[in-house]
Amino acid sequence: MGKSYERIDGRLRAFIEAQHIFFTATAPLAGEGTVNLSPKGLTGSFAVIDELTVAYLDFAGSNAETIAHLRENGRITLMWCAFDGPPTIVRVHGRGEPVFRDDPRWAGLMRCFPDIDPARHGLRAIIVVTAEKIRDTCGYAVPFMTYEGDRPLHGSRFERETDESLDAYFHKKEHVATSVDGLPGLPLPLPPLPPTA
């Protein structure tokens, strides 16, 4: 039924890269803390960096739970499931790190996302995940669903923001700089978006 893998390559990599949506799960260390589960999409916002490293773009939003949990403990699970074709679920369990706009690694990582205009989506971080456990399982109960396209709403909402107005937006949101459990979230003030190479 399930199989473990030592690396992300071949058929496994092809499956992951073909999916239009994936999910991220994180949690604080505190037993009573809030577990976070988030859907991630937008064509071109996910990349396999190497056989044990993946990354995705963290866009503007009204909270920053994943960032807060990763800053505290680094634990993260990513999951992809097939909504067409063979019934497959893939999970990558690992250690994640948010790379922020003022990090010297930013420009190099952004080259992995050539189809994304970072200014259009209020890009605030790049989440880099090092895989520790890679598994697939059957997805027999996952329904068939048809992909129609990316929603344009996120881009149309945030493309009008400047670095200054985006920073002001984040300051107004209760759970961007601080998680729902009081952990440090997105560091503010927001650094300027580095120029694209």
PDB file of N, CA, C and O in Angstrom, residues 39-42 45 57-63 116-124 150-161 166 169-170:
ATOM      1  N   PRO A  39      -3.924  25.083   2.398  1.00  0.00           N
ATOM      2  CA  PRO A  39      -3.801  24.725   0.982  1.00  0.00           C
ATOM      3  C   PRO A  39      -2.883  25.714   0.281  1.00  0.00           C
ATOM      4  O   PRO A  39      -2.865  26.898   0.610  1.00  0.00           O
ATOM      5  N   LYS A  40      -2.107  25.231  -0.653  1.00  0.00           N
ATOM      6  CA  LYS A  40      -1.203  26.078  -1.428  1.00  0.00           C
ATOM      7  C   LYS A  40      -1.406  25.803  -2.908  1.00  0.00           C
ATOM      8  O   LYS A  40      -1.510  24.654  -3.330  1.00  0.00           O
ATOM      9  N   GLY A  41      -1.459  26.861  -3.682  1.00  0.00           N
ATOM     10  CA  GLY A  41      -1.632  26.723  -5.113  1.00  0.00           C
ATOM     11  C   GLY A  41      -0.875  27.804  -5.854  1.00  0.00           C
ATOM     12  O   GLY A  41       0.085  28.354  -5.335  1.00  0.00           O
ATOM     13  N   LEU A  42      -1.286  28.103  -7.027  1.00  0.00           N
ATOM     14  CA  LEU A  42      -0.737  29.077  -7.965  1.00  0.00           C
ATOM     15  C   LEU A  42       0.398  28.446  -8.767  1.00  0.00           C
ATOM     16  O   LEU A  42       1.462  28.150  -8.234  1.00  0.00           O
ATOM     17  N   SER A  45       4.548  28.316  -8.237  1.00  0.00           N
ATOM     18  CA  SER A  45       4.962  28.771  -6.910  1.00  0.00           C
ATOM     19  C   SER A  45       5.600  27.673  -6.070  1.00  0.00           C
ATOM     20  O   SER A  45       5.938  27.894  -4.906  1.00  0.00           O
ATOM     21  N   LEU A  57       6.569  29.455  -2.457  1.00  0.00           N
ATOM     22  CA  LEU A  57       6.448  30.884  -2.173  1.00  0.00           C
ATOM     23  C   LEU A  57       5.324  31.129  -1.183  1.00  0.00           C
ATOM     24  O   LEU A  57       4.222  30.598  -1.337  1.00  0.00           O
ATOM     25  N   ASP A  58       5.614  31.945  -0.185  1.00  0.00           N
ATOM     26  CA  ASP A  58       4.643  32.294   0.838  1.00  0.00           C
ATOM     27  C   ASP A  58       4.144  33.708   0.542  1.00  0.00           C
ATOM     28  O   ASP A  58       4.870  34.685   0.729  1.00  0.00           O
ATOM     29  N   PHE A  59       2.906  33.787   0.083  1.00  0.00           N
ATOM     30  CA  PHE A  59       2.343  35.057  -0.354  1.00  0.00           C
ATOM     31  C   PHE A  59       1.602  35.779   0.767  1.00  0.00           C
ATOM     32  O   PHE A  59       1.312  35.204   1.812  1.00  0.00           O
ATOM     33  N   ALA A  60       1.281  37.026   0.519  1.00  0.00           N
ATOM     34  CA  ALA A  60       0.547  37.843   1.474  1.00  0.00           C
ATOM     35  C   ALA A  60      -0.753  37.170   1.881  1.00  0.00           C
ATOM     36  O   ALA A  60      -1.434  36.547   1.066  1.00  0.00           O
ATOM     37  N   GLY A  61      -1.076  37.307   3.155  1.00  0.00           N
ATOM     38  CA  GLY A  61      -2.314  36.771   3.686  1.00  0.00           C
ATOM     39  C   GLY A  61      -2.584  37.389   5.047  1.00  0.00           C
ATOM     40  O   GLY A  61      -1.809  38.215   5.544  1.00  0.00           O
ATOM     41  N   SER A  62      -3.672  36.958   5.675  1.00  0.00           N
ATOM     42  CA  SER A  62      -4.096  37.579   6.922  1.00  0.00           C
ATOM     43  C   SER A  62      -3.551  36.891   8.165  1.00  0.00           C
ATOM     44  O   SER A  62      -3.878  37.278   9.282  1.00  0.00           O
ATOM     45  N   ASN A  63      -2.738  35.834   7.997  1.00  0.00           N
ATOM     46  CA  ASN A  63      -2.045  35.247   9.142  1.00  0.00           C
ATOM     47  C   ASN A  63      -0.717  34.670   8.672  1.00  0.00           C
ATOM     48  O   ASN A  63      -0.416  34.694   7.479  1.00  0.00           O
ATOM     49  N   ILE A 116       6.872  33.452 -11.789  1.00  0.00           N
ATOM     50  CA  ILE A 116       6.132  34.217 -10.785  1.00  0.00           C
ATOM     51  C   ILE A 116       6.679  35.638 -10.693  1.00  0.00           C
ATOM     52  O   ILE A 116       7.890  35.847 -10.550  1.00  0.00           O
ATOM     53  N   ASP A 117       5.778  36.600 -10.758  1.00  0.00           N
ATOM     54  CA  ASP A 117       6.131  37.996 -10.510  1.00  0.00           C
ATOM     55  C   ASP A 117       5.947  38.241  -9.010  1.00  0.00           C
ATOM     56  O   ASP A 117       4.811  38.295  -8.530  1.00  0.00           O
ATOM     57  N   PRO A 118       7.031  38.349  -8.233  1.00  0.00           N
ATOM     58  CA  PRO A 118       6.895  38.464  -6.777  1.00  0.00           C
ATOM     59  C   PRO A 118       6.134  39.707  -6.333  1.00  0.00           C
ATOM     60  O   PRO A 118       5.478  39.705  -5.298  1.00  0.00           O
ATOM     61  N   ALA A 119       6.196  40.781  -7.117  1.00  0.00           N
ATOM     62  CA  ALA A 119       5.499  42.011  -6.729  1.00  0.00           C
ATOM     63  C   ALA A 119       3.986  41.867  -6.853  1.00  0.00           C
ATOM     64  O   ALA A 119       3.233  42.528  -6.145  1.00  0.00           O
ATOM     65  N   ARG A 120       3.530  40.985  -7.712  1.00  0.00           N
ATOM     66  CA  ARG A 120       2.096  40.875  -7.974  1.00  0.00           C
ATOM     67  C   ARG A 120       1.342  40.201  -6.822  1.00  0.00           C
ATOM     68  O   ARG A 120       0.143  40.414  -6.655  1.00  0.00           O
ATOM     69  N   HIS A 121       2.016  39.404  -6.029  1.00  0.00           N
ATOM     70  CA  HIS A 121       1.319  38.613  -5.008  1.00  0.00           C
ATOM     71  C   HIS A 121       1.719  38.965  -3.581  1.00  0.00           C
ATOM     72  O   HIS A 121       1.387  38.239  -2.650  1.00  0.00           O
ATOM     73  N   GLY A 122       2.445  40.049  -3.396  1.00  0.00           N
ATOM     74  CA  GLY A 122       2.842  40.417  -2.037  1.00  0.00           C
ATOM     75  C   GLY A 122       3.719  39.354  -1.402  1.00  0.00           C
ATOM     76  O   GLY A 122       3.526  38.997  -0.237  1.00  0.00           O
ATOM     77  N   LEU A 123       4.661  38.840  -2.144  1.00  0.00           N
ATOM     78  CA  LEU A 123       5.522  37.770  -1.655  1.00  0.00           C
ATOM     79  C   LEU A 123       6.263  38.211  -0.400  1.00  0.00           C
ATOM     80  O   LEU A 123       6.925  39.239  -0.389  1.00  0.00           O
ATOM     81  N   ARG A 124       6.152  37.421   0.661  1.00  0.00           N
ATOM     82  CA  ARG A 124       6.767  37.802   1.933  1.00  0.00           C
ATOM     83  C   ARG A 124       7.852  36.843   2.400  1.00  0.00           C
ATOM     84  O   ARG A 124       8.685  37.203   3.223  1.00  0.00           O
ATOM     85  N   ASP A 150      -6.089  28.633 -12.263  1.00  0.00           N
ATOM     86  CA  ASP A 150      -5.780  29.375 -11.042  1.00  0.00           C
ATOM     87  C   ASP A 150      -6.785  30.506 -10.854  1.00  0.00           C
ATOM     88  O   ASP A 150      -7.199  31.151 -11.821  1.00  0.00           O
ATOM     89  N   ARG A 151      -7.161  30.752  -9.614  1.00  0.00           N
ATOM     90  CA  ARG A 151      -8.011  31.909  -9.332  1.00  0.00           C
ATOM     91  C   ARG A 151      -7.187  33.180  -9.505  1.00  0.00           C
ATOM     92  O   ARG A 151      -6.058  33.265  -9.027  1.00  0.00           O
ATOM     93  N   PRO A 152      -7.732  34.207 -10.135  1.00  0.00           N
ATOM     94  CA  PRO A 152      -6.979  35.455 -10.314  1.00  0.00           C
ATOM     95  C   PRO A 152      -7.081  36.405  -9.115  1.00  0.00           C
ATOM     96  O   PRO A 152      -6.443  37.455  -9.097  1.00  0.00           O
ATOM     97  N   LEU A 153      -7.852  36.041  -8.104  1.00  0.00           N
ATOM     98  CA  LEU A 153      -8.185  36.969  -7.030  1.00  0.00           C
ATOM     99  C   LEU A 153      -6.985  37.407  -6.206  1.00  0.00           C
ATOM    100  O   LEU A 153      -6.878  38.589  -5.837  1.00  0.00           O
ATOM    101  N   HIS A 154      -6.073  36.501  -5.897  1.00  0.00           N
ATOM    102  CA  HIS A 154      -4.939  36.887  -5.057  1.00  0.00           C
ATOM    103  C   HIS A 154      -4.079  37.932  -5.759  1.00  0.00           C
ATOM    104  O   HIS A 154      -3.721  38.956  -5.180  1.00  0.00           O
ATOM    105  N   GLY A 155      -3.769  37.679  -7.012  1.00  0.00           N
ATOM    106  CA  GLY A 155      -2.971  38.638  -7.762  1.00  0.00           C
ATOM    107  C   GLY A 155      -3.663  39.978  -7.913  1.00  0.00           C
ATOM    108  O   GLY A 155      -3.044  41.032  -7.732  1.00  0.00           O
ATOM    109  N   SER A 156      -4.944  39.956  -8.232  1.00  0.00           N
ATOM    110  CA  SER A 156      -5.646  41.224  -8.422  1.00  0.00           C
ATOM    111  C   SER A 156      -5.787  41.997  -7.112  1.00  0.00           C
ATOM    112  O   SER A 156      -5.839  43.225  -7.108  1.00  0.00           O
ATOM    113  N   ARG A 157      -5.826  41.273  -5.979  1.00  0.00           N
ATOM    114  CA  ARG A 157      -5.913  41.949  -4.672  1.00  0.00           C
ATOM    115  C   ARG A 157      -4.582  42.584  -4.278  1.00  0.00           C
ATOM    116  O   ARG A 157      -4.534  43.720  -3.800  1.00  0.00           O
ATOM    117  N   PHE A 158      -3.473  41.876  -4.467  1.00  0.00           N
ATOM    118  CA  PHE A 158      -2.204  42.338  -3.913  1.00  0.00           C
ATOM    119  C   PHE A 158      -1.281  43.030  -4.911  1.00  0.00           C
ATOM    120  O   PHE A 158      -0.302  43.641  -4.507  1.00  0.00           O
ATOM    121  N   GLU A 159      -1.604  43.000  -6.199  1.00  0.00           N
ATOM    122  CA  GLU A 159      -0.715  43.651  -7.163  1.00  0.00           C
ATOM    123  C   GLU A 159      -0.716  45.169  -7.017  1.00  0.00           C
ATOM    124  O   GLU A 159       0.218  45.846  -7.449  1.00  0.00           O
ATOM    125  N   ARG A 160      -1.731  45.721  -6.387  1.00  0.00           N
ATOM    126  CA  ARG A 160      -1.793  47.173  -6.205  1.00  0.00           C
ATOM    127  C   ARG A 160      -1.025  47.651  -4.970  1.00  0.00           C
ATOM    128  O   ARG A 160      -0.911  48.857  -4.743  1.00  0.00           O
ATOM    129  N   GLU A 161      -0.485  46.728  -4.176  1.00  0.00           N
ATOM    130  CA  GLU A 161       0.220  47.106  -2.955  1.00  0.00           C
ATOM    131  C   GLU A 161       1.678  47.463  -3.243  1.00  0.00           C
ATOM    132  O   GLU A 161       2.340  46.815  -4.053  1.00  0.00           O
ATOM    133  N   LEU A 166       1.888  47.266   1.885  1.00  0.00           N
ATOM    134  CA  LEU A 166       1.829  45.872   2.294  1.00  0.00           C
ATOM    135  C   LEU A 166       2.273  45.735   3.758  1.00  0.00           C
ATOM    136  O   LEU A 166       1.652  45.008   4.541  1.00  0.00           O
ATOM    137  N   TYR A 169      -0.571  46.841   5.819  1.00  0.00           N
ATOM    138  CA  TYR A 169      -1.602  45.789   5.834  1.00  0.00           C
ATOM    139  C   TYR A 169      -1.244  44.719   6.861  1.00  0.00           C
ATOM    140  O   TYR A 169      -2.091  44.304   7.661  1.00  0.00           O
ATOM    141  N   PHE A 170       0.020  44.277   6.864  1.00  0.00           N
ATOM    142  CA  PHE A 170       0.437  43.245   7.806  1.00  0.00           C
ATOM    143  C   PHE A 170       0.361  43.739   9.249  1.00  0.00           C
ATOM    144  O   PHE A 170       0.008  42.985  10.151  1.00  0.00           O
TER     145      PHE A 170
END
